[in-house]
């Protein structure tokens, strides 16, 4: 029986990798990557393409919302704001937060899904104990599904699904490792280098995740922090 299509939002990170594997068990994944003017776009795009090759994804869309770079206000997009050394311990919204970013990403995915006649949109966010992103929690995604129902055609019946939202990063890493997924092809660092910095929030979440999972991270780092 032919599998139904499902749109998967893919950044190129570990979550994207595991999410795709999970979706591929029941659906035919359609890959969506969004450029929002992030400093690390070139490196993320490479990981997106590498994962697309690994999972043999035929239908891909690379969308652009680079106006977020012009808006600024985030260390990920604003050239006037440096990507800081991890401040995960203060439990505040970090400088890497891009205002309303997930809302934009999901909106593009829903638009593509509706035009393609697809009923499922998958997003790989997971809640974190360390950082307070306002657009990365269960309540936010639940409310977004209400918006989708109100803002699309009745017959479209599009559902936003976030199967990783309740998982910790180390659990995601364990599961991805068990499935022998290409974690060496993923990228988490906020800096656009050939080697991950090991100091930004994304690197710290990844390194702490691997440590808690008691597994080896295949990526090389400029700095290996004491964690």
PDB file of C-alpha atoms in Angstrom:
ATOM      1  CA  UNK A   1       0.000   0.000   0.000  1.00  0.00           C
ATOM      2  CA  UNK A   2       1.346   3.407  -0.983  1.00  0.00           C
ATOM      3  CA  UNK A   3       2.270   5.630   1.945  1.00  0.00           C
ATOM      4  CA  UNK A   4       0.598   9.009   2.374  1.00  0.00           C
ATOM      5  CA  UNK A   5       2.763  12.117   2.178  1.00  0.00           C
ATOM      6  CA  UNK A   6       3.680  14.165   5.245  1.00  0.00           C
ATOM      7  CA  UNK A   7       5.549  17.466   5.437  1.00  0.00           C
ATOM      8  CA  UNK A   8       8.582  17.407   7.743  1.00  0.00           C
ATOM      9  CA  UNK A   9      10.278  20.638   8.822  1.00  0.00           C
ATOM     10  CA  UNK A  10      14.023  19.941   8.761  1.00  0.00           C
ATOM     11  CA  UNK A  11      16.769  22.160  10.162  1.00  0.00           C
ATOM     12  CA  UNK A  12      19.497  19.543   9.850  1.00  0.00           C
ATOM     13  CA  UNK A  13      19.898  18.782  13.546  1.00  0.00           C
ATOM     14  CA  UNK A  14      19.555  15.624  15.633  1.00  0.00           C
ATOM     15  CA  UNK A  15      15.836  16.165  16.183  1.00  0.00           C
ATOM     16  CA  UNK A  16      15.253  16.483  12.440  1.00  0.00           C
ATOM     17  CA  UNK A  17      17.127  13.247  11.863  1.00  0.00           C
ATOM     18  CA  UNK A  18      15.160  11.184  14.369  1.00  0.00           C
ATOM     19  CA  UNK A  19      11.872  12.817  13.402  1.00  0.00           C
ATOM     20  CA  UNK A  20      12.367  11.863   9.756  1.00  0.00           C
ATOM     21  CA  UNK A  21      13.088   8.248  10.673  1.00  0.00           C
ATOM     22  CA  UNK A  22       9.925   8.102  12.781  1.00  0.00           C
ATOM     23  CA  UNK A  23       7.779   9.724  10.099  1.00  0.00           C
ATOM     24  CA  UNK A  24       9.197   7.466   7.371  1.00  0.00           C
ATOM     25  CA  UNK A  25       7.834   4.404   9.152  1.00  0.00           C
ATOM     26  CA  UNK A  26       4.276   5.403   8.250  1.00  0.00           C
ATOM     27  CA  UNK A  27       4.541   8.220   5.701  1.00  0.00           C
ATOM     28  CA  UNK A  28       6.458   9.427   2.689  1.00  0.00           C
ATOM     29  CA  UNK A  29       8.333  12.484   4.050  1.00  0.00           C
ATOM     30  CA  UNK A  30       8.361  15.740   2.103  1.00  0.00           C
ATOM     31  CA  UNK A  31      11.356  17.797   3.268  1.00  0.00           C
ATOM     32  CA  UNK A  32      11.020  21.504   4.095  1.00  0.00           C
ATOM     33  CA  UNK A  33      13.971  23.683   5.058  1.00  0.00           C
ATOM     34  CA  UNK A  34      13.592  27.390   5.799  1.00  0.00           C
ATOM     35  CA  UNK A  35      16.281  30.029   5.500  1.00  0.00           C
ATOM     36  CA  UNK A  36      15.494  32.876   7.884  1.00  0.00           C
ATOM     37  CA  UNK A  37      18.779  34.720   7.525  1.00  0.00           C
ATOM     38  CA  UNK A  38      20.561  32.624  10.133  1.00  0.00           C
ATOM     39  CA  UNK A  39      24.332  32.976  10.290  1.00  0.00           C
ATOM     40  CA  UNK A  40      24.724  29.203  10.130  1.00  0.00           C
ATOM     41  CA  UNK A  41      22.494  28.749   7.079  1.00  0.00           C
ATOM     42  CA  UNK A  42      25.224  27.370   4.800  1.00  0.00           C
ATOM     43  CA  UNK A  43      26.122  24.623   7.274  1.00  0.00           C
ATOM     44  CA  UNK A  44      22.490  23.820   8.082  1.00  0.00           C
ATOM     45  CA  UNK A  45      21.668  23.515   4.404  1.00  0.00           C
ATOM     46  CA  UNK A  46      24.482  21.004   3.935  1.00  0.00           C
ATOM     47  CA  UNK A  47      23.062  18.842   6.731  1.00  0.00           C
ATOM     48  CA  UNK A  48      19.569  19.180   5.265  1.00  0.00           C
ATOM     49  CA  UNK A  49      20.811  17.925   1.905  1.00  0.00           C
ATOM     50  CA  UNK A  50      22.867  15.119   3.490  1.00  0.00           C
ATOM     51  CA  UNK A  51      19.829  13.893   5.431  1.00  0.00           C
ATOM     52  CA  UNK A  52      17.682  14.125   2.312  1.00  0.00           C
ATOM     53  CA  UNK A  53      20.143  11.858   0.506  1.00  0.00           C
ATOM     54  CA  UNK A  54      20.319   9.408   3.420  1.00  0.00           C
ATOM     55  CA  UNK A  55      16.543   9.080   3.671  1.00  0.00           C
ATOM     56  CA  UNK A  56      16.128   9.153  -0.127  1.00  0.00           C
ATOM     57  CA  UNK A  57      13.778  12.131  -0.034  1.00  0.00           C
ATOM     58  CA  UNK A  58      12.499  12.971  -3.505  1.00  0.00           C
ATOM     59  CA  UNK A  59      10.326  16.010  -2.771  1.00  0.00           C
ATOM     60  CA  UNK A  60      12.151  18.922  -1.155  1.00  0.00           C
ATOM     61  CA  UNK A  61      11.375  22.609  -0.667  1.00  0.00           C
ATOM     62  CA  UNK A  62      13.797  25.283   0.488  1.00  0.00           C
ATOM     63  CA  UNK A  63      11.896  28.424   1.475  1.00  0.00           C
ATOM     64  CA  UNK A  64      13.196  31.864   2.437  1.00  0.00           C
ATOM     65  CA  UNK A  65      11.992  34.325   5.072  1.00  0.00           C
ATOM     66  CA  UNK A  66      15.164  36.370   5.298  1.00  0.00           C
ATOM     67  CA  UNK A  67      13.227  39.439   6.413  1.00  0.00           C
ATOM     68  CA  UNK A  68      13.769  38.071   9.924  1.00  0.00           C
ATOM     69  CA  UNK A  69      17.427  38.976   9.446  1.00  0.00           C
ATOM     70  CA  UNK A  70      16.396  42.547   8.678  1.00  0.00           C
ATOM     71  CA  UNK A  71      14.183  42.629  11.763  1.00  0.00           C
ATOM     72  CA  UNK A  72      17.136  41.413  13.844  1.00  0.00           C
ATOM     73  CA  UNK A  73      16.996  41.111  17.615  1.00  0.00           C
ATOM     74  CA  UNK A  74      18.564  37.635  17.735  1.00  0.00           C
ATOM     75  CA  UNK A  75      22.170  36.518  17.861  1.00  0.00           C
ATOM     76  CA  UNK A  76      21.291  33.917  15.208  1.00  0.00           C
ATOM     77  CA  UNK A  77      20.445  36.562  12.605  1.00  0.00           C
ATOM     78  CA  UNK A  78      21.653  39.969  13.769  1.00  0.00           C
ATOM     79  CA  UNK A  79      25.260  40.788  12.840  1.00  0.00           C
ATOM     80  CA  UNK A  80      25.362  43.302  15.684  1.00  0.00           C
ATOM     81  CA  UNK A  81      24.689  40.634  18.323  1.00  0.00           C
ATOM     82  CA  UNK A  82      27.405  38.074  18.989  1.00  0.00           C
ATOM     83  CA  UNK A  83      26.552  34.436  19.563  1.00  0.00           C
ATOM     84  CA  UNK A  84      27.287  34.153  23.240  1.00  0.00           C
ATOM     85  CA  UNK A  85      28.842  31.443  25.338  1.00  0.00           C
ATOM     86  CA  UNK A  86      26.094  29.253  26.728  1.00  0.00           C
ATOM     87  CA  UNK A  87      23.971  30.795  29.459  1.00  0.00           C
ATOM     88  CA  UNK A  88      21.803  27.758  30.036  1.00  0.00           C
ATOM     89  CA  UNK A  89      22.002  28.039  33.795  1.00  0.00           C
ATOM     90  CA  UNK A  90      20.029  31.293  34.022  1.00  0.00           C
ATOM     91  CA  UNK A  91      16.828  29.744  32.612  1.00  0.00           C
ATOM     92  CA  UNK A  92      15.914  32.948  30.738  1.00  0.00           C
ATOM     93  CA  UNK A  93      14.966  33.398  27.101  1.00  0.00           C
ATOM     94  CA  UNK A  94      18.403  33.334  25.401  1.00  0.00           C
ATOM     95  CA  UNK A  95      19.730  35.849  22.878  1.00  0.00           C
ATOM     96  CA  UNK A  96      19.466  33.093  20.250  1.00  0.00           C
ATOM     97  CA  UNK A  97      15.658  33.320  20.381  1.00  0.00           C
ATOM     98  CA  UNK A  98      14.309  34.517  17.015  1.00  0.00           C
ATOM     99  CA  UNK A  99      11.022  36.301  17.600  1.00  0.00           C
ATOM    100  CA  UNK A 100       8.026  34.184  16.516  1.00  0.00           C
ATOM    101  CA  UNK A 101      10.295  31.918  14.444  1.00  0.00           C
ATOM    102  CA  UNK A 102       8.475  28.625  14.929  1.00  0.00           C
ATOM    103  CA  UNK A 103       5.206  30.321  14.014  1.00  0.00           C
ATOM    104  CA  UNK A 104       6.692  31.312  10.658  1.00  0.00           C
ATOM    105  CA  UNK A 105       8.232  27.880  10.022  1.00  0.00           C
ATOM    106  CA  UNK A 106       5.037  26.004  10.764  1.00  0.00           C
ATOM    107  CA  UNK A 107       2.960  28.438   8.704  1.00  0.00           C
ATOM    108  CA  UNK A 108       5.089  27.711   5.632  1.00  0.00           C
ATOM    109  CA  UNK A 109       4.797  23.971   6.256  1.00  0.00           C
ATOM    110  CA  UNK A 110       1.013  24.228   6.568  1.00  0.00           C
ATOM    111  CA  UNK A 111       0.772  26.287   3.365  1.00  0.00           C
ATOM    112  CA  UNK A 112       2.772  23.676   1.467  1.00  0.00           C
ATOM    113  CA  UNK A 113       0.777  20.837   3.000  1.00  0.00           C
ATOM    114  CA  UNK A 114      -2.546  22.384   2.032  1.00  0.00           C
ATOM    115  CA  UNK A 115      -1.481  22.973  -1.565  1.00  0.00           C
ATOM    116  CA  UNK A 116      -0.067  19.431  -1.792  1.00  0.00           C
ATOM    117  CA  UNK A 117      -3.177  17.873  -0.262  1.00  0.00           C
ATOM    118  CA  UNK A 118      -1.209  16.642   2.754  1.00  0.00           C
ATOM    119  CA  UNK A 119      -2.870  16.164   6.148  1.00  0.00           C
ATOM    120  CA  UNK A 120       0.158  15.862   8.441  1.00  0.00           C
ATOM    121  CA  UNK A 121       2.867  18.388   9.288  1.00  0.00           C
ATOM    122  CA  UNK A 122       5.682  17.180  11.560  1.00  0.00           C
ATOM    123  CA  UNK A 123       7.833  19.523  13.640  1.00  0.00           C
ATOM    124  CA  UNK A 124      10.808  18.275  15.668  1.00  0.00           C
ATOM    125  CA  UNK A 125      10.812  20.586  18.674  1.00  0.00           C
ATOM    126  CA  UNK A 126      11.286  19.247  22.178  1.00  0.00           C
ATOM    127  CA  UNK A 127      10.717  21.031  25.476  1.00  0.00           C
ATOM    128  CA  UNK A 128      13.918  21.814  27.322  1.00  0.00           C
ATOM    129  CA  UNK A 129      14.674  22.179  31.003  1.00  0.00           C
ATOM    130  CA  UNK A 130      17.602  24.488  30.353  1.00  0.00           C
ATOM    131  CA  UNK A 131      16.230  27.232  28.102  1.00  0.00           C
ATOM    132  CA  UNK A 132      12.920  29.075  28.004  1.00  0.00           C
ATOM    133  CA  UNK A 133      11.794  29.382  24.392  1.00  0.00           C
ATOM    134  CA  UNK A 134       8.189  30.691  24.376  1.00  0.00           C
ATOM    135  CA  UNK A 135       7.357  28.960  21.080  1.00  0.00           C
ATOM    136  CA  UNK A 136       8.570  25.503  22.061  1.00  0.00           C
ATOM    137  CA  UNK A 137       6.087  23.930  24.458  1.00  0.00           C
ATOM    138  CA  UNK A 138       3.008  21.735  24.359  1.00  0.00           C
ATOM    139  CA  UNK A 139       0.525  24.541  24.960  1.00  0.00           C
ATOM    140  CA  UNK A 140       1.921  26.565  22.068  1.00  0.00           C
ATOM    141  CA  UNK A 141       1.601  23.650  19.637  1.00  0.00           C
ATOM    142  CA  UNK A 142      -1.892  22.798  20.880  1.00  0.00           C
ATOM    143  CA  UNK A 143      -3.017  26.361  20.243  1.00  0.00           C
ATOM    144  CA  UNK A 144      -1.355  26.328  16.825  1.00  0.00           C
ATOM    145  CA  UNK A 145      -3.501  23.379  15.783  1.00  0.00           C
ATOM    146  CA  UNK A 146      -6.564  25.479  16.585  1.00  0.00           C
ATOM    147  CA  UNK A 147      -5.202  28.232  14.339  1.00  0.00           C
ATOM    148  CA  UNK A 148      -4.598  25.740  11.527  1.00  0.00           C
ATOM    149  CA  UNK A 149      -8.181  24.498  11.791  1.00  0.00           C
ATOM    150  CA  UNK A 150      -9.511  28.060  11.616  1.00  0.00           C
ATOM    151  CA  UNK A 151      -7.152  29.292   8.917  1.00  0.00           C
ATOM    152  CA  UNK A 152      -7.289  26.499   6.328  1.00  0.00           C
ATOM    153  CA  UNK A 153     -10.036  24.984   4.201  1.00  0.00           C
ATOM    154  CA  UNK A 154     -12.395  22.742   6.147  1.00  0.00           C
ATOM    155  CA  UNK A 155     -11.635  19.793   3.916  1.00  0.00           C
ATOM    156  CA  UNK A 156      -7.855  20.193   4.353  1.00  0.00           C
ATOM    157  CA  UNK A 157      -7.892  18.716   7.878  1.00  0.00           C
ATOM    158  CA  UNK A 158      -4.220  19.449   8.532  1.00  0.00           C
ATOM    159  CA  UNK A 159      -2.739  18.345  11.843  1.00  0.00           C
ATOM    160  CA  UNK A 160       0.510  19.610  13.339  1.00  0.00           C
ATOM    161  CA  UNK A 161       2.318  16.763  15.091  1.00  0.00           C
ATOM    162  CA  UNK A 162       5.276  17.094  17.478  1.00  0.00           C
ATOM    163  CA  UNK A 163       6.200  13.544  18.549  1.00  0.00           C
ATOM    164  CA  UNK A 164       9.484  14.619  20.178  1.00  0.00           C
ATOM    165  CA  UNK A 165       8.050  17.383  22.346  1.00  0.00           C
ATOM    166  CA  UNK A 166       8.008  15.289  25.530  1.00  0.00           C
ATOM    167  CA  UNK A 167      11.431  13.727  24.999  1.00  0.00           C
ATOM    168  CA  UNK A 168      14.663  14.888  26.608  1.00  0.00           C
ATOM    169  CA  UNK A 169      17.656  15.503  24.360  1.00  0.00           C
ATOM    170  CA  UNK A 170      19.527  12.472  25.707  1.00  0.00           C
ATOM    171  CA  UNK A 171      16.515  10.261  24.972  1.00  0.00           C
ATOM    172  CA  UNK A 172      16.411  11.585  21.420  1.00  0.00           C
ATOM    173  CA  UNK A 173      20.120  10.835  21.025  1.00  0.00           C
ATOM    174  CA  UNK A 174      19.701   7.329  22.455  1.00  0.00           C
ATOM    175  CA  UNK A 175      16.825   6.555  20.103  1.00  0.00           C
ATOM    176  CA  UNK A 176      18.670   7.930  17.079  1.00  0.00           C
ATOM    177  CA  UNK A 177      21.727   5.856  17.976  1.00  0.00           C
ATOM    178  CA  UNK A 178      19.639   2.704  18.417  1.00  0.00           C
ATOM    179  CA  UNK A 179      18.259   3.256  14.919  1.00  0.00           C
ATOM    180  CA  UNK A 180      21.812   3.762  13.602  1.00  0.00           C
ATOM    181  CA  UNK A 181      20.936   7.158  12.160  1.00  0.00           C
ATOM    182  CA  UNK A 182      23.652   9.367  10.593  1.00  0.00           C
ATOM    183  CA  UNK A 183      24.247  11.716  13.519  1.00  0.00           C
ATOM    184  CA  UNK A 184      27.606  12.593  11.970  1.00  0.00           C
ATOM    185  CA  UNK A 185      25.630  14.369   9.242  1.00  0.00           C
ATOM    186  CA  UNK A 186      23.650  16.530  11.662  1.00  0.00           C
ATOM    187  CA  UNK A 187      24.584  20.023  12.813  1.00  0.00           C
ATOM    188  CA  UNK A 188      23.610  21.845  15.997  1.00  0.00           C
ATOM    189  CA  UNK A 189      26.121  24.681  16.433  1.00  0.00           C
ATOM    190  CA  UNK A 190      24.934  28.265  15.953  1.00  0.00           C
ATOM    191  CA  UNK A 191      28.235  29.279  14.354  1.00  0.00           C
ATOM    192  CA  UNK A 192      29.002  28.867  10.667  1.00  0.00           C
ATOM    193  CA  UNK A 193      32.260  26.930  10.926  1.00  0.00           C
ATOM    194  CA  UNK A 194      33.521  23.592   9.656  1.00  0.00           C
ATOM    195  CA  UNK A 195      33.983  22.563  13.292  1.00  0.00           C
ATOM    196  CA  UNK A 196      31.340  23.102  15.986  1.00  0.00           C
ATOM    197  CA  UNK A 197      32.295  25.717  18.583  1.00  0.00           C
ATOM    198  CA  UNK A 198      31.397  23.723  21.716  1.00  0.00           C
ATOM    199  CA  UNK A 199      30.380  26.881  23.574  1.00  0.00           C
ATOM    200  CA  UNK A 200      27.003  28.095  22.276  1.00  0.00           C
ATOM    201  CA  UNK A 201      23.666  26.995  23.746  1.00  0.00           C
ATOM    202  CA  UNK A 202      23.035  24.521  20.924  1.00  0.00           C
ATOM    203  CA  UNK A 203      26.436  22.861  21.311  1.00  0.00           C
ATOM    204  CA  UNK A 204      25.977  22.645  25.073  1.00  0.00           C
ATOM    205  CA  UNK A 205      22.538  21.027  24.757  1.00  0.00           C
ATOM    206  CA  UNK A 206      23.987  18.515  22.328  1.00  0.00           C
ATOM    207  CA  UNK A 207      27.093  17.748  24.402  1.00  0.00           C
ATOM    208  CA  UNK A 208      25.109  17.417  27.626  1.00  0.00           C
ATOM    209  CA  UNK A 209      22.663  15.158  25.799  1.00  0.00           C
ATOM    210  CA  UNK A 210      25.426  12.836  24.625  1.00  0.00           C
ATOM    211  CA  UNK A 211      26.975  12.799  28.097  1.00  0.00           C
ATOM    212  CA  UNK A 212      23.671  11.874  29.754  1.00  0.00           C
ATOM    213  CA  UNK A 213      23.093   9.236  27.090  1.00  0.00           C
ATOM    214  CA  UNK A 214      26.623   7.918  27.750  1.00  0.00           C
ATOM    215  CA  UNK A 215      27.328   7.971  24.039  1.00  0.00           C
ATOM    216  CA  UNK A 216      30.058   9.380  21.800  1.00  0.00           C
ATOM    217  CA  UNK A 217      29.278  12.470  19.721  1.00  0.00           C
ATOM    218  CA  UNK A 218      30.724  11.966  16.217  1.00  0.00           C
ATOM    219  CA  UNK A 219      31.156  15.720  15.669  1.00  0.00           C
ATOM    220  CA  UNK A 220      34.431  17.502  16.323  1.00  0.00           C
ATOM    221  CA  UNK A 221      34.448  20.585  18.566  1.00  0.00           C
ATOM    222  CA  UNK A 222      36.812  23.545  18.873  1.00  0.00           C
ATOM    223  CA  UNK A 223      36.295  23.510  22.634  1.00  0.00           C
ATOM    224  CA  UNK A 224      35.235  20.603  24.812  1.00  0.00           C
ATOM    225  CA  UNK A 225      33.679  22.238  27.896  1.00  0.00           C
ATOM    226  CA  UNK A 226      33.622  20.672  31.334  1.00  0.00           C
ATOM    227  CA  UNK A 227      30.048  19.463  31.806  1.00  0.00           C
TER     228      UNK A 227
END
